XYZ file of C-alpha atoms in Angstrom:
720
model
C 155.606 23.968 206.554
C 155.961 21.501 209.439
C 152.723 20.675 211.103
C 152.056 22.100 214.585
C 155.205 24.135 215.267
C 155.614 25.190 218.942
C 157.438 27.671 221.169
C 158.926 26.895 224.635
C 160.631 29.118 227.191
C 163.371 27.925 229.538
C 161.510 29.638 232.392
C 158.480 27.420 231.907
C 158.327 24.868 234.810
C 155.041 23.445 233.610
C 153.065 24.942 236.508
C 151.013 27.175 234.244
C 152.582 30.381 235.548
C 153.660 31.485 232.056
C 151.552 32.605 229.111
C 152.562 32.540 225.406
C 151.415 35.286 223.026
C 151.832 35.579 219.160
C 151.978 38.628 216.862
C 152.977 39.347 213.256
C 151.732 38.279 209.782
C 148.484 36.381 210.099
C 148.634 36.124 213.913
C 145.206 35.451 215.352
C 143.826 34.905 211.818
C 145.877 32.388 209.925
C 147.960 31.393 212.846
C 146.972 30.857 216.543
C 149.143 29.831 219.574
C 148.283 27.736 222.622
C 149.010 30.172 225.450
C 149.788 27.334 227.860
C 151.915 25.075 225.710
C 153.196 27.445 223.004
C 151.983 25.226 220.132
C 151.262 27.173 216.896
C 148.503 25.982 214.562
C 147.226 27.161 211.099
C 143.567 27.889 210.989
C 143.246 27.914 207.122
C 144.766 26.275 204.060
C 147.805 28.215 202.969
C 148.595 29.015 199.309
C 152.203 29.549 198.419
C 151.236 31.323 195.235
C 149.471 33.963 197.338
C 152.112 34.375 200.139
C 155.108 32.104 200.399
C 156.596 33.556 203.696
C 155.115 34.786 206.987
C 157.107 36.597 209.756
C 155.793 36.102 213.326
C 156.878 37.294 216.797
C 156.348 35.247 220.010
C 156.844 36.065 223.755
C 156.342 34.381 227.135
C 154.935 36.539 229.945
C 154.139 35.925 233.595
C 150.463 35.468 234.050
C 150.381 37.224 237.385
C 152.601 40.146 236.711
C 152.124 40.346 232.939
C 155.784 40.919 232.498
C 157.824 39.103 229.860
C 160.084 36.499 231.318
C 162.237 36.477 228.133
C 162.845 38.900 225.238
C 160.467 38.707 222.242
C 161.532 36.203 219.611
C 160.972 36.510 215.783
C 160.625 33.508 213.580
C 159.832 32.920 209.833
C 157.323 30.487 208.456
C 157.954 29.368 204.825
C 155.224 27.663 202.780
C 156.490 24.665 200.841
C 155.148 24.409 197.160
C 153.041 21.603 195.890
C 151.847 21.055 192.251
C 148.480 22.621 192.594
C 148.466 24.913 189.442
C 148.069 23.793 185.822
C 149.814 25.618 182.939
C 147.771 28.510 181.429
C 148.316 29.923 177.875
C 148.621 33.693 177.380
C 145.777 33.578 174.777
C 142.786 31.402 174.645
C 142.843 31.474 170.798
C 145.792 32.267 168.535
C 145.474 33.418 164.894
C 148.296 32.971 162.411
C 148.960 32.919 158.665
C 151.510 31.211 156.521
C 151.973 31.328 152.696
C 150.770 28.341 150.830
C 153.347 26.068 149.252
C 155.743 26.901 152.079
C 158.677 24.597 152.819
C 158.548 22.148 155.743
C 159.604 23.773 158.999
C 158.413 27.270 158.023
C 157.691 29.256 161.194
C 154.000 29.877 161.780
C 153.536 31.232 165.325
C 154.812 30.712 168.929
C 152.448 29.911 171.821
C 153.323 30.409 175.509
C 151.890 28.858 178.691
C 152.792 29.827 182.300
C 152.596 27.783 185.582
C 152.028 29.490 188.950
C 153.945 26.845 190.887
C 157.479 27.398 192.167
C 159.868 26.749 189.324
C 162.750 26.373 191.808
C 161.141 23.639 193.768
C 160.708 20.361 191.965
C 159.090 20.061 188.479
C 155.792 21.613 189.373
C 156.370 24.538 186.995
C 158.274 22.746 184.190
C 155.983 22.942 181.132
C 156.187 20.761 178.014
C 154.215 21.531 174.733
C 152.619 18.983 172.478
C 150.179 19.068 169.510
C 146.862 17.417 170.076
C 145.198 18.421 166.728
C 146.650 19.608 163.404
C 148.898 16.821 162.353
C 150.383 16.045 159.898
C 150.239 19.644 158.632
C 151.897 21.355 161.568
C 154.219 20.576 164.465
C 155.209 22.284 167.748
C 158.510 22.417 169.570
C 158.005 20.910 173.048
C 160.126 23.382 174.978
C 159.527 26.667 173.047
C 155.945 26.288 171.805
C 156.957 27.303 168.239
C 154.547 25.965 165.635
C 155.981 25.102 162.212
C 154.717 23.638 158.942
C 155.129 19.901 158.772
C 153.774 19.106 155.282
C 155.204 20.087 151.896
C 153.212 21.991 149.209
C 150.162 22.826 151.222
C 147.823 24.404 148.581
C 145.490 27.188 149.535
C 143.276 26.365 146.593
C 142.700 22.904 148.156
C 142.397 23.964 151.807
C 142.765 27.429 153.244
C 141.882 27.162 156.982
C 143.459 24.930 159.636
C 142.694 24.600 163.387
C 145.551 23.370 165.599
C 145.208 22.417 169.339
C 148.348 22.722 171.497
C 148.718 21.246 175.037
C 151.005 22.508 177.792
C 151.743 20.058 180.705
C 153.777 20.647 183.889
C 155.904 18.160 185.820
C 157.968 17.888 182.673
C 155.190 16.009 181.009
C 155.327 13.165 183.520
C 152.369 11.275 184.802
C 150.372 13.151 187.366
C 151.230 16.546 185.967
C 148.646 19.205 185.321
C 147.961 20.506 181.758
C 146.220 23.246 179.766
C 145.342 23.679 176.042
C 144.886 26.455 173.463
C 143.562 26.688 169.900
C 145.557 28.131 166.972
C 143.655 29.111 163.767
C 146.071 29.050 160.830
C 145.210 30.461 157.385
C 147.206 29.774 154.235
C 147.821 32.993 152.291
C 147.739 33.032 148.485
C 150.759 33.008 146.227
C 150.697 33.162 142.450
C 151.059 29.473 141.849
C 148.228 29.161 139.301
C 148.225 30.487 135.724
C 145.027 31.869 134.106
C 142.975 29.376 132.175
C 140.334 29.919 129.462
C 137.256 27.830 130.073
C 136.965 27.234 126.322
C 139.438 27.236 123.491
C 137.361 29.065 120.859
C 135.119 32.131 120.941
C 132.959 33.473 118.123
C 131.467 36.968 117.700
C 129.644 39.030 115.041
C 129.781 42.730 114.260
C 128.350 44.919 111.468
C 130.811 46.474 109.093
C 129.512 49.910 110.058
C 130.867 49.594 113.601
C 133.040 52.633 114.307
C 136.469 52.257 115.959
C 136.151 51.560 119.668
C 132.919 49.584 119.357
C 132.938 46.532 121.725
C 132.288 43.247 119.959
C 132.327 40.702 122.803
C 133.888 39.635 126.115
C 136.119 36.731 127.015
C 137.293 35.703 130.479
C 140.059 33.469 131.738
C 139.767 32.037 135.260
C 142.534 32.123 137.852
C 142.427 30.105 141.087
C 144.523 32.717 142.837
C 143.105 35.798 144.521
C 143.984 39.486 144.771
C 146.704 40.803 142.550
C 147.783 37.208 141.867
C 144.507 36.791 139.978
C 144.913 39.921 137.840
C 144.910 39.158 134.129
C 146.151 40.993 131.069
C 144.747 40.204 127.621
C 146.522 40.740 124.305
C 146.144 39.767 120.669
C 149.302 37.911 119.768
C 148.611 36.850 116.210
C 145.909 36.459 113.603
C 144.543 37.996 110.430
C 142.894 40.876 112.242
C 145.875 41.882 114.328
C 145.636 45.477 113.095
C 141.834 45.562 112.803
C 140.867 44.685 116.395
C 142.037 45.368 119.893
C 141.446 43.882 123.345
C 141.295 45.742 126.639
C 140.996 44.435 130.209
C 138.052 45.272 132.441
C 139.801 45.794 135.795
C 136.647 45.104 137.794
C 135.575 41.862 136.172
C 138.975 40.783 134.814
C 137.364 40.234 131.422
C 138.893 40.849 128.024
C 136.805 43.162 125.791
C 137.306 42.757 122.029
C 136.863 46.110 120.234
C 137.036 47.418 116.664
C 140.319 49.141 115.920
C 139.819 50.162 112.285
C 136.834 50.515 109.973
C 135.646 47.195 108.632
C 134.595 46.407 105.102
C 132.414 43.399 104.462
C 133.235 43.516 100.774
C 136.958 43.172 101.501
C 136.969 40.595 104.307
C 134.131 38.780 106.010
C 135.848 36.695 108.717
C 138.825 37.401 110.997
C 140.639 34.886 113.217
C 142.546 36.126 116.249
C 144.655 34.507 118.951
C 144.059 36.138 122.322
C 146.402 35.499 125.246
C 145.668 35.890 128.980
C 148.597 36.260 131.381
C 149.378 37.279 134.969
C 151.256 40.567 135.294
C 152.645 39.531 138.719
C 154.637 36.283 138.551
C 156.790 34.757 141.328
C 159.986 33.368 139.846
C 160.106 30.422 142.283
C 156.984 28.992 140.671
C 158.084 29.280 137.074
C 158.980 25.642 137.198
C 155.265 24.950 137.207
C 155.067 26.194 133.607
C 154.134 29.446 131.760
C 151.631 31.565 133.626
C 149.450 32.332 130.585
C 146.859 30.767 128.381
C 145.467 31.491 124.894
C 142.223 31.073 123.003
C 141.064 31.513 119.404
C 138.541 34.260 118.595
C 136.611 34.254 115.306
C 134.928 37.513 114.264
C 132.399 37.524 111.441
C 131.685 40.852 109.708
C 128.047 41.429 108.796
C 127.094 43.286 105.632
C 125.435 46.717 106.017
C 123.948 48.950 103.348
C 126.517 51.741 103.354
C 126.339 55.241 101.888
C 128.461 56.193 98.886
C 132.133 56.757 99.521
C 134.040 59.611 97.877
C 137.440 58.948 96.414
C 138.910 61.709 98.618
C 138.206 63.052 102.069
C 138.188 66.574 100.614
C 138.621 68.164 97.187
C 140.555 71.318 96.310
C 139.955 72.926 92.910
C 141.146 76.135 91.225
C 139.617 78.426 88.637
C 140.517 81.795 87.150
C 138.288 84.663 88.129
C 137.676 85.573 84.469
C 136.165 82.157 83.741
C 132.929 82.273 81.795
C 129.665 80.816 82.999
C 129.407 77.022 82.610
C 133.184 76.613 82.783
C 134.075 73.175 84.185
C 136.332 73.371 87.236
C 136.838 69.697 88.032
C 134.892 66.702 89.241
C 134.243 64.542 92.288
C 133.764 60.803 92.356
C 131.812 58.570 94.736
C 130.573 55.013 94.515
C 128.479 52.585 96.508
C 130.871 50.388 98.537
C 128.320 47.562 98.771
C 128.407 44.595 96.485
C 125.252 45.841 94.766
C 127.144 48.897 93.454
C 124.017 51.041 93.279
C 124.278 54.077 90.976
C 124.994 57.452 92.577
C 123.758 60.961 91.819
C 125.455 64.202 92.856
C 124.141 67.519 94.139
C 125.421 70.689 95.822
C 124.329 71.517 99.344
C 122.734 74.912 98.734
C 123.170 75.880 102.352
C 126.864 76.116 101.528
C 126.282 77.832 98.167
C 123.276 80.056 98.735
C 124.189 82.362 95.826
C 124.212 79.363 93.470
C 127.596 80.272 92.056
C 128.452 76.650 91.283
C 126.572 73.664 89.958
C 127.281 69.990 89.472
C 126.395 67.400 86.896
C 124.250 64.894 88.785
C 125.521 62.049 86.651
C 129.299 62.392 86.425
C 130.045 64.823 89.302
C 131.522 67.591 87.130
C 131.656 70.980 88.867
C 131.011 74.061 86.737
C 130.281 77.739 87.288
C 126.809 79.222 87.039
C 127.796 82.822 87.772
C 130.783 85.052 87.147
C 133.513 85.074 89.793
C 135.443 87.883 91.419
C 138.559 87.015 93.394
C 138.615 90.427 95.029
C 135.164 89.734 96.489
C 135.578 86.092 97.533
C 138.915 84.288 97.321
C 137.804 80.852 98.557
C 134.458 79.172 98.063
C 133.756 76.343 100.509
C 130.861 74.192 99.414
C 129.626 70.690 100.187
C 128.832 68.045 97.575
C 126.287 65.328 98.352
C 126.364 61.841 96.832
C 123.105 59.859 97.128
C 122.232 56.327 96.107
C 119.532 56.446 93.462
C 117.875 53.236 94.661
C 118.047 54.237 98.331
C 117.940 58.011 98.832
C 118.438 57.558 102.572
C 121.998 56.510 101.892
C 124.005 59.655 101.193
C 127.370 61.105 102.106
C 129.010 64.504 101.955
C 132.415 65.800 101.087
C 133.866 69.327 101.429
C 134.925 71.047 98.231
C 137.298 74.023 98.417
C 137.466 76.193 95.291
C 140.197 78.793 95.043
C 139.668 81.697 92.656
C 142.899 82.539 90.848
C 143.755 86.160 90.309
C 143.461 87.925 86.981
C 144.723 91.449 86.467
C 141.298 93.070 86.145
C 141.640 95.984 88.561
C 143.643 99.127 87.859
C 145.875 100.556 90.557
C 144.659 103.657 92.357
C 145.864 106.140 94.913
C 146.197 104.734 98.399
C 144.417 107.854 99.701
C 143.028 111.190 98.553
C 145.963 113.511 97.957
C 145.610 117.283 98.521
C 148.846 119.102 99.127
C 150.270 122.611 98.885
C 153.252 124.405 97.475
C 154.782 127.510 98.970
C 154.875 130.671 96.890
C 158.615 130.871 97.405
C 159.254 127.219 96.583
C 162.384 126.362 94.634
C 162.580 124.196 91.547
C 162.932 120.422 92.014
C 161.473 120.584 95.515
C 159.548 117.499 96.758
C 156.079 118.505 97.890
C 154.244 115.148 98.039
C 154.950 111.397 97.986
C 152.354 109.260 96.234
C 151.477 105.663 96.982
C 149.138 103.310 95.162
C 147.156 100.188 95.923
C 145.732 97.445 93.726
C 142.989 94.957 94.555
C 144.744 92.358 92.429
C 147.425 90.108 93.875
C 150.024 89.254 91.216
C 152.357 86.350 91.828
C 155.476 88.496 91.534
C 154.082 91.330 93.634
C 152.924 94.789 92.684
C 155.092 96.946 90.409
C 153.468 100.319 89.863
C 154.624 103.111 87.567
C 153.631 106.783 87.895
C 153.562 109.536 85.270
C 151.731 112.742 84.438
C 148.842 112.429 82.033
C 149.954 113.258 78.467
C 147.655 116.285 78.236
C 149.244 117.784 81.364
C 152.838 116.706 80.918
C 153.947 119.432 78.501
C 152.878 122.603 80.244
C 152.752 121.446 83.837
C 154.403 123.389 86.600
C 155.194 120.138 88.375
C 156.928 116.875 87.543
C 156.413 113.280 88.652
C 159.422 111.183 89.611
C 158.806 107.408 89.793
C 160.837 105.970 92.672
C 160.590 102.404 91.254
C 159.410 101.159 94.674
C 155.662 101.614 94.122
C 155.931 105.241 95.216
C 156.401 108.487 93.337
C 157.236 112.056 94.253
C 155.722 115.331 93.024
C 158.432 117.957 92.453
C 158.224 121.649 91.595
C 159.308 122.601 88.116
C 160.046 126.269 88.617
C 161.064 128.813 91.205
C 158.186 130.604 92.862
C 154.389 130.479 92.528
C 151.803 133.244 92.773
C 148.597 132.280 94.551
C 146.839 135.402 93.206
C 147.514 134.334 89.627
C 146.807 130.625 90.166
C 145.646 129.384 93.548
C 145.074 125.705 92.687
C 146.692 123.200 90.336
C 145.111 119.888 89.397
C 147.675 117.249 88.445
C 146.317 114.188 86.619
C 148.621 111.276 87.466
C 148.511 108.000 85.528
C 149.196 104.867 87.609
C 149.925 101.605 85.765
C 150.679 98.088 86.950
C 153.154 95.694 85.428
C 150.854 92.694 85.024
C 149.093 91.303 81.974
C 146.989 92.843 80.680
C 148.301 96.171 81.896
C 145.738 98.141 83.909
C 145.986 101.856 84.581
C 143.955 104.656 86.075
C 144.239 108.390 86.420
C 144.105 110.063 89.792
C 144.037 113.799 90.406
C 146.266 115.483 92.958
C 145.145 118.909 94.152
C 148.017 121.335 94.747
C 147.215 124.678 96.361
C 149.524 127.639 96.353
C 149.926 128.968 99.889
C 151.899 131.525 101.806
C 154.498 129.882 104.037
C 156.945 130.971 106.689
C 160.705 130.632 106.430
C 160.586 127.030 107.546
C 158.109 126.124 104.796
C 155.099 125.806 107.099
C 151.824 126.799 105.464
C 150.219 129.987 106.804
C 147.354 130.793 104.465
C 146.051 129.994 100.998
C 144.058 132.158 98.543
C 140.917 130.091 98.226
C 140.710 128.398 101.610
C 142.968 127.131 104.267
C 144.017 123.553 103.812
C 142.977 120.982 106.304
C 144.820 121.252 109.554
C 144.834 118.607 112.196
C 142.563 120.799 114.319
C 140.269 122.055 111.456
C 137.561 120.741 109.154
C 138.255 119.016 105.874
C 137.140 120.465 102.535
C 134.437 117.848 102.228
C 133.087 118.786 105.648
C 132.980 122.512 104.733
C 131.148 121.768 101.476
C 128.638 119.641 103.353
C 128.006 122.488 105.811
C 127.498 125.009 102.977
C 125.060 122.670 101.202
C 123.055 122.367 104.412
C 122.873 126.158 104.756
C 121.782 126.625 101.116
C 119.148 123.892 101.488
C 117.795 125.588 104.593
C 117.562 128.985 102.852
C 115.795 127.497 99.827
C 113.300 125.802 102.134
C 112.537 129.101 103.896
C 112.049 130.946 100.580
C 109.726 128.271 99.188
C 107.693 128.252 102.397
C 107.250 132.068 102.259
C 106.349 131.944 98.554
C 103.691 129.302 99.081
C 102.259 131.211 102.006
C 101.950 134.389 99.948
C 100.577 132.600 96.938
C 97.648 131.334 98.963
C 96.666 134.915 99.889
C 97.078 136.618 96.464
C 94.450 136.908 93.818
C 95.477 137.233 90.201
C 95.572 140.799 88.861
C 94.040 139.831 85.546
C 91.323 137.252 85.971
C 90.826 136.752 82.303
C 92.577 138.023 79.223
C 89.198 138.985 77.810
C 89.004 141.873 80.314
C 91.839 143.639 78.469
C 90.516 145.131 75.281
C 93.865 146.395 74.026
C 97.030 144.417 73.546
C 98.691 143.787 76.831
C 102.039 142.010 77.029
C 102.128 140.247 80.384
C 105.463 139.449 81.936
C 104.356 137.025 84.563
C 107.821 136.266 85.873
C 110.082 137.242 88.700
C 113.434 138.843 88.453
C 116.272 136.367 88.370
C 118.471 138.246 90.782
C 121.743 139.821 89.933
C 122.454 137.244 87.259
C 119.274 138.092 85.315
C 120.664 140.538 82.722
C 117.254 140.901 81.000
C 115.441 142.246 84.040
C 115.290 145.812 85.242
C 118.605 146.924 86.710
C 117.922 148.512 90.043
C 121.614 148.863 90.719
C 121.361 152.591 90.077
C 119.322 152.952 93.235
C 122.289 151.672 95.177
C 125.083 153.213 93.124
C 123.909 156.476 91.555
C 127.285 157.048 89.990
C 127.217 153.851 87.993
C 126.815 154.053 84.240
C 123.499 152.648 83.068
C 123.602 149.866 80.494
C 120.366 150.044 78.560
C 118.646 146.830 77.654
C 116.663 146.150 74.510
C 112.959 145.553 74.803
C 111.981 141.942 74.845
C 108.335 142.344 73.944
C 108.862 143.743 70.371
C 111.311 143.472 67.567
C 112.535 146.988 66.780
C 112.561 148.078 63.140
C 115.561 150.279 63.633
C 118.263 150.242 66.199
C 118.510 153.492 68.116
C 121.244 154.426 70.445
C 119.945 154.407 73.977
C 119.566 157.719 75.698
C 121.389 158.353 78.906
C 119.076 159.280 81.717
C 120.388 161.099 84.713
C 120.861 158.663 87.490
C 118.778 158.966 90.600
C 120.548 160.389 93.558
C 120.676 158.704 96.883
C 118.173 161.198 98.314
C 115.802 160.931 95.334
C 112.526 159.366 96.228
C 111.826 156.041 94.578
C 108.440 157.338 93.439
C 110.104 160.142 91.468
C 112.458 157.659 89.920
C 109.617 155.434 88.806
C 107.717 158.403 87.351
C 110.811 159.498 85.464
C 111.137 156.091 83.918
C 107.477 156.188 82.964
C 108.032 159.400 81.057
C 110.984 157.895 79.272
C 108.827 155.063 78.054
C 106.247 157.504 76.771
C 108.856 159.366 74.759
C 110.845 156.315 73.726
C 110.753 156.066 69.907
C 111.392 152.324 70.125
C 108.185 151.765 72.107
C 105.334 150.063 70.209
C 102.522 152.275 68.894
C 99.850 150.207 70.662
C 99.001 150.084 74.291
C 101.268 147.773 76.210
C 101.863 146.770 79.785
C 105.441 147.171 81.005
C 106.124 145.118 84.105
C 109.111 145.980 86.250
C 109.210 142.657 88.070
C 112.643 142.944 89.604
C 113.349 141.490 93.003
C 115.954 143.200 95.044
C 119.172 141.311 95.778
C 118.939 139.294 98.950
C 115.147 139.821 99.260
C 113.019 136.860 100.242
C 109.901 138.519 98.831
C 108.059 137.579 95.656
C 107.669 139.814 92.585
C 106.914 143.549 93.117
C 105.157 143.815 89.770
C 102.676 146.687 89.307
C 100.095 144.075 88.354
C 99.716 143.373 92.028
C 99.477 147.001 93.080
C 95.929 147.330 91.747
C 94.628 144.947 94.378
C 93.262 146.244 97.598
C 95.724 147.123 100.280
C 94.051 144.816 102.706
C 94.937 141.789 100.559
C 98.627 142.505 100.389
C 101.130 140.702 102.602
C 103.984 142.957 103.621
C 105.514 140.755 106.253
C 108.649 140.426 104.205
C 109.126 144.236 104.276
C 109.075 144.546 108.061
C 112.840 144.951 108.177
C 113.027 147.489 105.281
C 110.701 150.122 106.653
C 107.697 151.984 105.309
C 109.743 153.516 102.516
C 109.845 150.217 100.660
C 106.172 149.609 101.377
C 105.505 152.699 99.332
C 107.764 151.348 96.628
C 105.674 148.188 96.515
C 102.571 150.188 95.787
C 104.114 152.139 92.917
C 106.620 149.756 91.404
C 105.862 149.527 87.673
C 103.425 151.356 85.391
C 101.070 151.142 82.407
C 102.443 152.469 79.154
C 100.005 153.975 76.649
C 100.304 156.723 74.138
C 98.597 159.433 76.219
C 96.334 157.902 78.801
C 98.842 155.627 80.444
C-alpha cells in the first residue's frame, strides 16, 4: 500500500476545529489516524498472505459539538505482494519404486511444491523444478515435477536404492528467487532377468543298494540373483543312465533339489549312475528371453554301495495245489531263493511254524521242495496259508520270507445225506400217488460240475413198501403214497430207508431213514392226531425233547429207589448169619422180585384180580422126577385176608407131591408193582419188630404192615 495515506474534509479550515476518527478492520490496532490532520499510519508490518484487504471507515466531527460535519466515508486498503515466501513441497520425503531394466523416461513419481505468494502479481509464485542429486539415473520435468528414469538397463542386482534431491524455485527460477528442496527415495524392484546358475558343474553322491524308494541321496542347489517368485527354481532329471532309477524334488523353503531313490537298486547289476539335472525358473518374462535360456544344468554321479542282502525268492508269492487224498510225504511243489550278492552264499529253507502250527506241511531244507506230513481234508480246511523262510547258511541273520498258498483240491470222499431230519405223516384217508414229503440232500464235497443227486428206496424196502420215491432230477425227490388209505391202528409208523447217491467218481452213497406216521386228518388234510404220539407242531415239543424229558424222569425215580434201598440196607441185619446155623437143607432165594416182567417170581396178581386164572409155575429149587399137572386152587376173594391166603398157600406146599422130601425154605420174595420197598421175604420177618423200617408202607396202611410180617413161610414135612 502507499505509505502514509490521509483523509481531508472540505470543511477543514486548518483552525483545529475538526477532529478525524477511524473505524473498521484493524482500526486503532494496525491502523491509526492523526485526528488533526487525517493522516493514516500502519503500526505493524502487514502480511498479504495473512490478510490482503482491509476495509476502514473515516469521519470528521466538530470538536466542540461532536457532530459530524460530513457523512462517514468507507475506503479499502489493499496490501501489495512481495516475494517473501519460498516454495514448500507437500512431503518432506517421497518414496517411490520402479522396475529394474526399465526404459528411459519411465515414470517414477511426481513431486509438488507450493508458494504462498500471489501468483497473479509478478513471478513471486512461479515455481520451477530441478534435480540437484540423482543424475544421471533420473530426471525431473521443470514445470510438472515428474521424475523419470534417465539411464537404460538399471540393474537391481547391481544397485537397488537411489536417493534423489529435487529443488523448487520461485521467480521462474531467476536470480533472487526463493527455493525449497525435497528428498525422493527410489527403489528398483526385481524382474526375472537372471537365470539360475549351478555353482559347480558336477556333483557326486553315494547310496547303499538297500535304500528303499524315496530315500534321499543328496542335495544340489542352483543360485538365482533374483528374489521372490523370480528366484523360484524347479529341478528335473533330463537325461542319464538312471533316468528311471532316481528322482529329484524341490525343497520350496531352501530352493534345493533333493535326489531320491525311485526304484530298488542292485549293486550286482549296476554300480554307478550318471544323471543330468536341470534347474529352471517357472516364471519367465518373455521380454527378457533375448538374454538367453533361463535354466542351467549339472551332472550328478551316484555310486551304489554293496550291502549284504537277504536271499531273494523267485516269486513274490507261491500258489500250489494238491488233492485231498494225497498220501503223507507227497511233494506239492517247490520254492526257490538265492543270495543276490556276488558271494552267492548257499541258502536253506524252513517253514514258519507259527503259520503251520499243526505241522501239516514240511520242506526240504536243501532244495525247497514242499511235501505233506499229515493227511488233508478239503472239507475241513480248503486253503492253507503258510510262510517259507530262506536263510543264508553263512549268515543266519540274513533271511527272507515268502507267502505260500496251498489249495486242497476236492475228492469225492463224502456221501450225500439228508439236508435235515425228515419226519412226516400220512393221512389215513390218503389217496394213491399223493405227495407227502419232498426230500433234499447236501454233500460236503464240491464237484466241478455241481451236485447231481439221485434218490431211491433201499432194495430191501422197495418191494413191499407202501410208499414210492420219485427222483425229480433236480437234487430233490418226493415221497408218494402207493395205496389208498392207511390204518394207524394196524401200523402207526413206517420207516422208509432212502438211498442217496452222487454222480461223481467214485460214487458215494448213504442211506437215510424217513419216519412216516399214520395220522387222522380233517377234510383239508390237516393232521389232527396220531396213534403213538402227536407229531411236532410249531407250538409243541419235538420228539427228541419228549424223550429227553422222559429219561430225566426215569433217572430221578431210579435215584430215589436206590437212595431208599441203601438207607434200608444200613438198618437191616441178615436173617441167617451163617449157613452153619441151619442143620437141615435150606434153599435160600436171596433175591427180589423182578416186577411184572419176572415170570419166575410169585404171581400176586390174584390178589388184585381174583377172577384171573392162575398159571402155575414150576419149582426152581429142584428138578422134578415126574411132571404133574398143577392143581387149581380157589382164588382169594377181594375180602379175603392176606394172612388166610398165605396160610392156604402154605398148606398147598405141604401137600404138593412135587415138593422135595427134605426140609426146605420157600421164599416168596415178590415186590408189589409200583412199590419202592425192598423184598418182603419171610427171612426178614423173624427179626425183631423194632428193627424193621416200614416207612415205605406209610401210604398203604396197617393192612400191608401185617402182610410184611407174614409174607412167606417155612416148608417142612410136619413141623413147618
